[in-house]
mmCIF file of C-alpha atoms and ligand atoms in Angstrom:
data_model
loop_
_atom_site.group_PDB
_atom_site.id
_atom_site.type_symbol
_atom_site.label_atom_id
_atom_site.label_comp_id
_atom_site.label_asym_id
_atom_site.label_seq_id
_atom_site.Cartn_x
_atom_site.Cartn_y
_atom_site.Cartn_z
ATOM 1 C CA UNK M 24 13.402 4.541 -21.146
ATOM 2 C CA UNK M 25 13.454 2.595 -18.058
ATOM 3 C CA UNK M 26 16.415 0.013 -16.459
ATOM 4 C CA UNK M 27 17.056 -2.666 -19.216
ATOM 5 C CA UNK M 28 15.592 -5.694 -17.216
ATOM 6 C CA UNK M 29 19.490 -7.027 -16.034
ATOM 7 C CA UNK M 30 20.121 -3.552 -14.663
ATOM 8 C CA UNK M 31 17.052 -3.488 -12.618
ATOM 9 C CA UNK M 32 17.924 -6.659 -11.469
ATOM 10 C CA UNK M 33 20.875 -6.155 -10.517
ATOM 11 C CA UNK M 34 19.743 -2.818 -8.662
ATOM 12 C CA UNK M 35 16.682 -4.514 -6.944
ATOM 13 C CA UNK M 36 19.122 -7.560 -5.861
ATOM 14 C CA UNK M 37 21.387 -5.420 -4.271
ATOM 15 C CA UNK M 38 18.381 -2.899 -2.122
ATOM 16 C CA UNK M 39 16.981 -6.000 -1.121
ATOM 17 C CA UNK M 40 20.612 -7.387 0.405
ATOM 18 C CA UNK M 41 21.196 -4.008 2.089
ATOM 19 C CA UNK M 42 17.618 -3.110 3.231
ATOM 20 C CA UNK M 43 17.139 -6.721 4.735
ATOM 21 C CA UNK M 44 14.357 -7.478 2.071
ATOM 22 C CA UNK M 45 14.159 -11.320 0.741
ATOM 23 C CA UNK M 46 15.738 -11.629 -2.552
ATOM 24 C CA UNK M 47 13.277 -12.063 -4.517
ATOM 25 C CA UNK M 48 12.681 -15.022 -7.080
ATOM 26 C CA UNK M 49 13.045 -14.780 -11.166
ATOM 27 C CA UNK M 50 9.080 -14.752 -11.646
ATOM 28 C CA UNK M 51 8.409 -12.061 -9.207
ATOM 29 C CA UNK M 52 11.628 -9.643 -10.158
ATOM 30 C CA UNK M 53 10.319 -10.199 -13.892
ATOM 31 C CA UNK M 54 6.769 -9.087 -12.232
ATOM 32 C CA UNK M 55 8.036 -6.243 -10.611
ATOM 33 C CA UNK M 56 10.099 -5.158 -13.539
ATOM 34 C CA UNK M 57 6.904 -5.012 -16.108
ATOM 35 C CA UNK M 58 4.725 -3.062 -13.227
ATOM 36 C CA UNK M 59 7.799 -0.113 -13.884
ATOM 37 C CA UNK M 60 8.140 -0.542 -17.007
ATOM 38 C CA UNK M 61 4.500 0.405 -17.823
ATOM 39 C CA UNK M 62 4.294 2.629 -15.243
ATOM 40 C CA UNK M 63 7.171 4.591 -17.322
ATOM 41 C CA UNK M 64 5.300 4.152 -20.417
ATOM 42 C CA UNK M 65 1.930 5.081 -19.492
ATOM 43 C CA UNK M 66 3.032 8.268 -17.272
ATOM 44 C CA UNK M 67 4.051 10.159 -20.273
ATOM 45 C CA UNK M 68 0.620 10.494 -21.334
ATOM 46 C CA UNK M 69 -1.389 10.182 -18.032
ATOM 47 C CA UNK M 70 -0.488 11.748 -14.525
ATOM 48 C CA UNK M 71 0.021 8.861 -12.167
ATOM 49 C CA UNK M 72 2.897 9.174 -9.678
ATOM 50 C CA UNK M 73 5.702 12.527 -9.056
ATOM 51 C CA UNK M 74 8.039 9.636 -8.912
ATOM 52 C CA UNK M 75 9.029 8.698 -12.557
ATOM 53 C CA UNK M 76 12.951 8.278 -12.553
ATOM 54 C CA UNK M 77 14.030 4.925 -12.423
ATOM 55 C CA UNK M 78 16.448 5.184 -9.353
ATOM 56 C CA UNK M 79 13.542 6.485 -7.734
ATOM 57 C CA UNK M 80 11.309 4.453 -8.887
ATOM 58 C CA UNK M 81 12.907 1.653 -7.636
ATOM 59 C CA UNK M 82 13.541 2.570 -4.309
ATOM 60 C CA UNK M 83 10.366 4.847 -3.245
ATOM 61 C CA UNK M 84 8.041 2.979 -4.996
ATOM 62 C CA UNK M 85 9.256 -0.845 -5.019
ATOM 63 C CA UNK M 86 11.359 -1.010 -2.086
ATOM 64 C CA UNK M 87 8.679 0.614 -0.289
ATOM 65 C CA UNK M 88 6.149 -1.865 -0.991
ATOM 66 C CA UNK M 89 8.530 -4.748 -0.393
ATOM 67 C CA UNK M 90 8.749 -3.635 3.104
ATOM 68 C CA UNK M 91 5.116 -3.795 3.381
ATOM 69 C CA UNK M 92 4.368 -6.839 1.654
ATOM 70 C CA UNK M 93 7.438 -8.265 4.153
ATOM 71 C CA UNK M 94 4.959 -7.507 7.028
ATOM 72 C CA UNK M 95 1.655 -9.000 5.407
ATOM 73 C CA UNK M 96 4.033 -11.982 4.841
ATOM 74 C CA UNK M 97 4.584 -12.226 8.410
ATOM 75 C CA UNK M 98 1.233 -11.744 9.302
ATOM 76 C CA UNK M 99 -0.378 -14.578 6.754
ATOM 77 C CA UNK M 100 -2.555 -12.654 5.702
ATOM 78 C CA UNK M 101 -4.265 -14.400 2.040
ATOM 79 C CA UNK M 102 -6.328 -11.110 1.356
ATOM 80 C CA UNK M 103 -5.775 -7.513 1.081
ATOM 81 C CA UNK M 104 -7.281 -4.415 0.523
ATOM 82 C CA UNK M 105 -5.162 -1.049 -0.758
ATOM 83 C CA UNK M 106 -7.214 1.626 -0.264
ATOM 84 C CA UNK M 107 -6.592 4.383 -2.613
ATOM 85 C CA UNK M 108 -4.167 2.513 -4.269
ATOM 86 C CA UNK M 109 -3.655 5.078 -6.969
ATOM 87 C CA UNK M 110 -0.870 3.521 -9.567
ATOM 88 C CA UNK M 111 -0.758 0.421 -7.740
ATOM 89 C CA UNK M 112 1.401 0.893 -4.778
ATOM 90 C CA UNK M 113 1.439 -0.941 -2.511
ATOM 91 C CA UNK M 114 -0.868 -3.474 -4.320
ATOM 92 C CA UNK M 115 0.802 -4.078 -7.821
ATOM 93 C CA UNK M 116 4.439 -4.858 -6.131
ATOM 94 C CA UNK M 117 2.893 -7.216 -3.362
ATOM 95 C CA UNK M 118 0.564 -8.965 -5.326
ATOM 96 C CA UNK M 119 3.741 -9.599 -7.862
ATOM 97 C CA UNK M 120 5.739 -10.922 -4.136
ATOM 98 C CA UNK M 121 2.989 -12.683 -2.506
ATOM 99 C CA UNK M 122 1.073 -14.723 -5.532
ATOM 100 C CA UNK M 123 -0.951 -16.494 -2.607
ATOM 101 C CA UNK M 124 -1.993 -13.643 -1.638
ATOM 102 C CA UNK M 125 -5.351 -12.255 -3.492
ATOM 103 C CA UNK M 126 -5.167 -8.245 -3.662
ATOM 104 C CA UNK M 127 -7.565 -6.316 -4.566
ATOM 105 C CA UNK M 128 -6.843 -1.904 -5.031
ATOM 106 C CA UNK M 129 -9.233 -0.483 -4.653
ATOM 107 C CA UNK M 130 -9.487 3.819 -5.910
ATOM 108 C CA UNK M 131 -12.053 6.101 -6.533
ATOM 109 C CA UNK M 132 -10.653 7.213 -9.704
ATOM 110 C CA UNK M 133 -12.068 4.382 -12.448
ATOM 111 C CA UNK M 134 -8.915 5.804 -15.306
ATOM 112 C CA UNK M 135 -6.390 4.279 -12.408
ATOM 113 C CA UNK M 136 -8.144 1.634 -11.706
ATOM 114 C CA UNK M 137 -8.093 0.835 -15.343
ATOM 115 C CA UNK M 138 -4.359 1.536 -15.375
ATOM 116 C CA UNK M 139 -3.680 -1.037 -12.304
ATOM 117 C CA UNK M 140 -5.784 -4.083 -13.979
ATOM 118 C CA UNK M 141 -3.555 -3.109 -17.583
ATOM 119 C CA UNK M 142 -0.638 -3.294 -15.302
ATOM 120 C CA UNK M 143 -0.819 -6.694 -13.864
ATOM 121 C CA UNK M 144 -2.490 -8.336 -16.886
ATOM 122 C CA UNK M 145 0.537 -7.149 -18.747
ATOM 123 C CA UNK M 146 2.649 -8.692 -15.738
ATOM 124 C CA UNK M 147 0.917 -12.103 -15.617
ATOM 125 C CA UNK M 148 0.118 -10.856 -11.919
ATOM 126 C CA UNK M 149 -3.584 -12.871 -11.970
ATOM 127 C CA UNK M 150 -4.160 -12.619 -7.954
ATOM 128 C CA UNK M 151 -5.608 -8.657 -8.530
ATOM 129 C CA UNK M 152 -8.510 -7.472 -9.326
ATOM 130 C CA UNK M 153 -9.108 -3.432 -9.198
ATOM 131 C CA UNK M 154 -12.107 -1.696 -7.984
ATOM 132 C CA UNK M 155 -13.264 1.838 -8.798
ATOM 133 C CA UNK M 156 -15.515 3.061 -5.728
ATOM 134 C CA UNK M 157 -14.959 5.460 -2.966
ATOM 135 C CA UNK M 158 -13.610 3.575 0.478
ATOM 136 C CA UNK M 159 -16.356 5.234 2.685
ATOM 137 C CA UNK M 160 -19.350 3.629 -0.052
ATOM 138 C CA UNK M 161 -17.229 0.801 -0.541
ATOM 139 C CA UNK M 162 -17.019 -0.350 3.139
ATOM 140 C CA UNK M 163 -20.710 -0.863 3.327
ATOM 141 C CA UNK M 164 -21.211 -3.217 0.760
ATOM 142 C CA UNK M 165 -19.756 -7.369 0.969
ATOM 143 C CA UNK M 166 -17.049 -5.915 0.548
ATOM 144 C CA UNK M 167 -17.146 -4.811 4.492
ATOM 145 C CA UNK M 168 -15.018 -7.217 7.456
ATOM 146 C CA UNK M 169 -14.250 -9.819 3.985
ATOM 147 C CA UNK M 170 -10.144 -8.968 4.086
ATOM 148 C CA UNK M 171 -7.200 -10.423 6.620
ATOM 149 C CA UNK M 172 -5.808 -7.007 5.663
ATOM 150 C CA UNK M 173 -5.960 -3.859 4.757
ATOM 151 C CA UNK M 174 -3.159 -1.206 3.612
ATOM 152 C CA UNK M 175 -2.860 2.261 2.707
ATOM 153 C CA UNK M 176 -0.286 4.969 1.561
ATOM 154 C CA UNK M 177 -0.395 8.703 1.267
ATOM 155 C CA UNK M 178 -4.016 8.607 1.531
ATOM 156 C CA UNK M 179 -5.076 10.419 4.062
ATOM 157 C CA UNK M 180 -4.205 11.267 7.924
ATOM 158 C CA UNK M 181 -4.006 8.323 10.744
ATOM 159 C CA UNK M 182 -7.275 9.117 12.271
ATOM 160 C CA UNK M 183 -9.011 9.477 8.721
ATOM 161 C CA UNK M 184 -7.095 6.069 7.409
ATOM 162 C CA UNK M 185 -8.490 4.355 10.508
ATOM 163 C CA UNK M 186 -12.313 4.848 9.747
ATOM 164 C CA UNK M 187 -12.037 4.485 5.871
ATOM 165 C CA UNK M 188 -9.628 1.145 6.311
ATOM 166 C CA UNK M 189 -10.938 -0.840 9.457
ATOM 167 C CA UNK M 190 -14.331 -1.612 8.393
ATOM 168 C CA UNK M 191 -12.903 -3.788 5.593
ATOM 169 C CA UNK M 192 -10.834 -5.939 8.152
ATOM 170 C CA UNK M 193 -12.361 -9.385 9.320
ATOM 171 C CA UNK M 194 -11.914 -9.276 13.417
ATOM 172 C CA UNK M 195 -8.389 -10.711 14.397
ATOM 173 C CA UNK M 196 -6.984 -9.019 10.969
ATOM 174 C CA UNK M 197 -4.607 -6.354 10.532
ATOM 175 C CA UNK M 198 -4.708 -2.818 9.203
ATOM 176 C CA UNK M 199 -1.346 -1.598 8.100
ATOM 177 C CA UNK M 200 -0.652 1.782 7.611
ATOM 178 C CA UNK M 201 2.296 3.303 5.376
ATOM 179 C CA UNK M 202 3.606 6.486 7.015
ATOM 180 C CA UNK M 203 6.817 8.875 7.080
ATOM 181 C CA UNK M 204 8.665 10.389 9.652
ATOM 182 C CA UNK M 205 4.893 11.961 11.478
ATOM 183 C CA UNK M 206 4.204 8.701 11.897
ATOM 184 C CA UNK M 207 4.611 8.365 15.925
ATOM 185 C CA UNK M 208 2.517 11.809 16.354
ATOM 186 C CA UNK M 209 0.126 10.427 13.745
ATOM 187 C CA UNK M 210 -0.597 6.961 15.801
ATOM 188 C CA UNK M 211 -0.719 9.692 18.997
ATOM 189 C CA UNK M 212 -3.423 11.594 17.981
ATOM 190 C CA UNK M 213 -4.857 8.621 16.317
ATOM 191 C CA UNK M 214 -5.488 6.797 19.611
ATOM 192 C CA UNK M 215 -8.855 7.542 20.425
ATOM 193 C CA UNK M 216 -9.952 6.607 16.553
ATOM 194 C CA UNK M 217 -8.401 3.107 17.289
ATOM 195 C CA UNK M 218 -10.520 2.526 20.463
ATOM 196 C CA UNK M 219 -13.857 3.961 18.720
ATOM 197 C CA UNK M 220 -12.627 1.252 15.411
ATOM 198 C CA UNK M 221 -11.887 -1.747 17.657
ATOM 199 C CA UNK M 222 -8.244 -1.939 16.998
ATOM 200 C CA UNK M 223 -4.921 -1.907 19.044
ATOM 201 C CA UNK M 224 -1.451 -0.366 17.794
ATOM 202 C CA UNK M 225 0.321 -3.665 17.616
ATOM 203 C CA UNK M 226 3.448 -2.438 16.328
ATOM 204 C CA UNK M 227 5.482 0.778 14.768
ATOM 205 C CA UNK M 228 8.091 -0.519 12.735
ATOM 206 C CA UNK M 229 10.774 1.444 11.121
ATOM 207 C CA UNK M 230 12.699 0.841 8.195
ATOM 208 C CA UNK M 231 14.928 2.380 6.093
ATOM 209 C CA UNK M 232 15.133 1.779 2.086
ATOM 210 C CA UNK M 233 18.576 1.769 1.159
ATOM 211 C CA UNK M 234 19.967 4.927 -0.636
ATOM 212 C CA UNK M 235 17.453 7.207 1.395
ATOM 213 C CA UNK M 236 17.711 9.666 4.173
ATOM 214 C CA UNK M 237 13.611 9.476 4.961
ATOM 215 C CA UNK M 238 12.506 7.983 7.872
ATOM 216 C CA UNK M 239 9.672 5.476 6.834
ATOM 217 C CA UNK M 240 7.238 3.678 9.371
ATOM 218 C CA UNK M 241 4.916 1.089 9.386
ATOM 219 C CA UNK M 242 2.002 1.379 11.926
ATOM 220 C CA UNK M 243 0.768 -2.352 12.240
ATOM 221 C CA UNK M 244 -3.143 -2.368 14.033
ATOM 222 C CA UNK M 245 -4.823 -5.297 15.079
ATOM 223 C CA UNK M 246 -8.619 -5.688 14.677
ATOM 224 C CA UNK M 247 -10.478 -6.922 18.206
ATOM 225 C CA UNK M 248 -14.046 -6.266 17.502
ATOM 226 C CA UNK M 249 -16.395 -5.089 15.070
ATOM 227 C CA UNK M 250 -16.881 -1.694 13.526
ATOM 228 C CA UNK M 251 -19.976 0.320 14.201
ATOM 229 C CA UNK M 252 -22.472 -0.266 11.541
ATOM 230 C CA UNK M 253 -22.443 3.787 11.122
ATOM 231 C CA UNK M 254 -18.483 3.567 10.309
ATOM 232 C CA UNK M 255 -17.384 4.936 7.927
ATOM 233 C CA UNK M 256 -19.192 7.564 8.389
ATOM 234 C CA UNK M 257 -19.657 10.072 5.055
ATOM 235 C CA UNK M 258 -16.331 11.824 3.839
ATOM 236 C CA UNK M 259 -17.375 15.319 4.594
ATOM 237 C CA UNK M 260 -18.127 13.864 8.488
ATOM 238 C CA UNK M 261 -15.103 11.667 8.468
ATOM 239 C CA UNK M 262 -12.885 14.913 7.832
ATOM 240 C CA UNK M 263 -14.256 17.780 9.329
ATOM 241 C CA UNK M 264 -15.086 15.511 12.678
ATOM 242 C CA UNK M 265 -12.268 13.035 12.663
ATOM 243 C CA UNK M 266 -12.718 10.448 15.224
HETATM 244 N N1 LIG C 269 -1.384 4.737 -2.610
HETATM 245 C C1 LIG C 269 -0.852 5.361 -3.801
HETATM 246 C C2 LIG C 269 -1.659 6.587 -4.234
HETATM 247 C C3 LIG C 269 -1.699 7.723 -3.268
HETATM 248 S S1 LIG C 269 -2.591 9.115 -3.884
HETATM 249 C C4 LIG C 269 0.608 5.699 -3.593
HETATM 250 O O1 LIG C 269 1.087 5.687 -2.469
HETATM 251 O O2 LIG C 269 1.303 5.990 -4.582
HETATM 252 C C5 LIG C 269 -4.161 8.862 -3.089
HETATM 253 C C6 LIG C 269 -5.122 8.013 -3.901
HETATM 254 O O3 LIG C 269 -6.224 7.739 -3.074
HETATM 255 C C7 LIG C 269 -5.657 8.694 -5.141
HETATM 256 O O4 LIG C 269 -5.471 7.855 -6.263
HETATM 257 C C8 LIG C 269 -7.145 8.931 -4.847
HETATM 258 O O5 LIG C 269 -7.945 8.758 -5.999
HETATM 259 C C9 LIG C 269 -7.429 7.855 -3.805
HETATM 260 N N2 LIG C 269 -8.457 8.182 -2.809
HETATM 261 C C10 LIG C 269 -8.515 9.271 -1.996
HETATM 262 N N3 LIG C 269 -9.576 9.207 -1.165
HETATM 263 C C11 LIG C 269 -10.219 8.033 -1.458
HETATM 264 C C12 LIG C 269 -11.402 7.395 -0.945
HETATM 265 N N4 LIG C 269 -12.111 7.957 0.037
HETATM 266 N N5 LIG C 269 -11.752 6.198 -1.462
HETATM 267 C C13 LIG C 269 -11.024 5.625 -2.450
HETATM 268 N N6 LIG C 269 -9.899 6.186 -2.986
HETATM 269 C C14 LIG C 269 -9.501 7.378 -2.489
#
């Protein structure tokens, strides 16, 4: 069973006072609350996250996301991309935060897709919509420069991220990586991917979700120019000759 719905309340109030998150309204928190409570449900039966007990839950998948859908906030963006958004994270939680905001997750497994659209019907979150494609087919299709954003976690390395994310972004938008505590020798080594992708590091902002001793980053890029038409290239090429 997960929280009773005052309990996580009460526990998400109190992260989001001590972590510097907004506190959140009743419609979202009631949002967020359904997205874990299926989540809980459905990962008896189906393997979609390591992270299944509630305090976790709460912290290392929610929290998390709040942080990033903080930033998108800040950056206005009104369109986002998750690539390889798995079970939803960090789509489901800031498309239940940001209902301006129209998400779309997008994963090249069709049974989570499936999952995420269950998920936010069930949560009255309407401003989704999942697609089941790989990122590298994906990004050459209408689907390419048509997002203010783009956003990723535990996906893949920096350099990879970079070429399987940018092409998505609309020049002037922002690519916003989710990364732990290699994130500083990740954007390093990532540098020369950037320049090839038409982006600039904008910002490397660290936060800390309450409770945890993990150092958490968010690597904030800013798209200048276009992406080659021959980016992304294939997967096998994008990994064994990262950029
Ligand atoms: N972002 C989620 C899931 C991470 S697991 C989280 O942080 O919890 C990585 C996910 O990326 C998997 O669901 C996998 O199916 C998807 N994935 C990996 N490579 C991909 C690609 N090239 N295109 C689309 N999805 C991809």
């Amino acid at each position: 069973m997960f929280y009773i719905k005052e309990e996580f309340e009460k526990e998400l109030c109190d992260i989001c006072r001590r972590g510097g998150l907004p506190q959140y309204g009743g419609e979202s928190v009631q949002k967020l609350f359904t997205i874990c409570e299926i989540l809980d449900e459905r990962s008896k039966s189906f393997n979609l996250t390591a992270i299944t007990e509630p305090w976790a839950v709460v912290r290392k998948h929610i929290a998390d996301c709040l942080y990033f859908a903080e930033a998108l906030r800040c950056e206005g963006a009104k369109s986002l991309i998750d690539v390889g958004s798995g079970a939803g994270f960090p789509s489901l939680p800031t498309a239940a935060v940001l209902p301006d905001t129209a998400v779309t997750a997008l994963d090249s497994t069709a049974k989570k897709v499936a999952y995420m659209k269950e998920c936010a019907a069930a949560a009255g979150i309407s401003n989704f919509d999942g697609i089941a494609g790989r990122a590298e087919e994906a990004a050459h299709t209408a689907l390419r420069e048509s997002f203010d954003a783009a956003g990723a976690r535990a996906v893949a390395s920096l350099r990879v991220l970079l070429e399987l994310c940018t092409p998505f972004v609309r020049v002037g938008g922002t690519f916003i990586a989710m990364k732990g505590a290699a994130a500083l020798e990740e954007a390093e080594e990532a540098k020369s991917a950037a320049k090839v992708l038409g982006c600039e590091l904008a910002e490397c902002r660290q936060y800390f979700i309450p409770d945890l001793e993990e150092k958490r980053f968010l690597l904030i890029y800013r798209k200048i120019s276009p992406v080659k038409a021959m980016h992304p290239r294939n997967y096998s090429q994008i990994t064994k000759k990262p950029l």
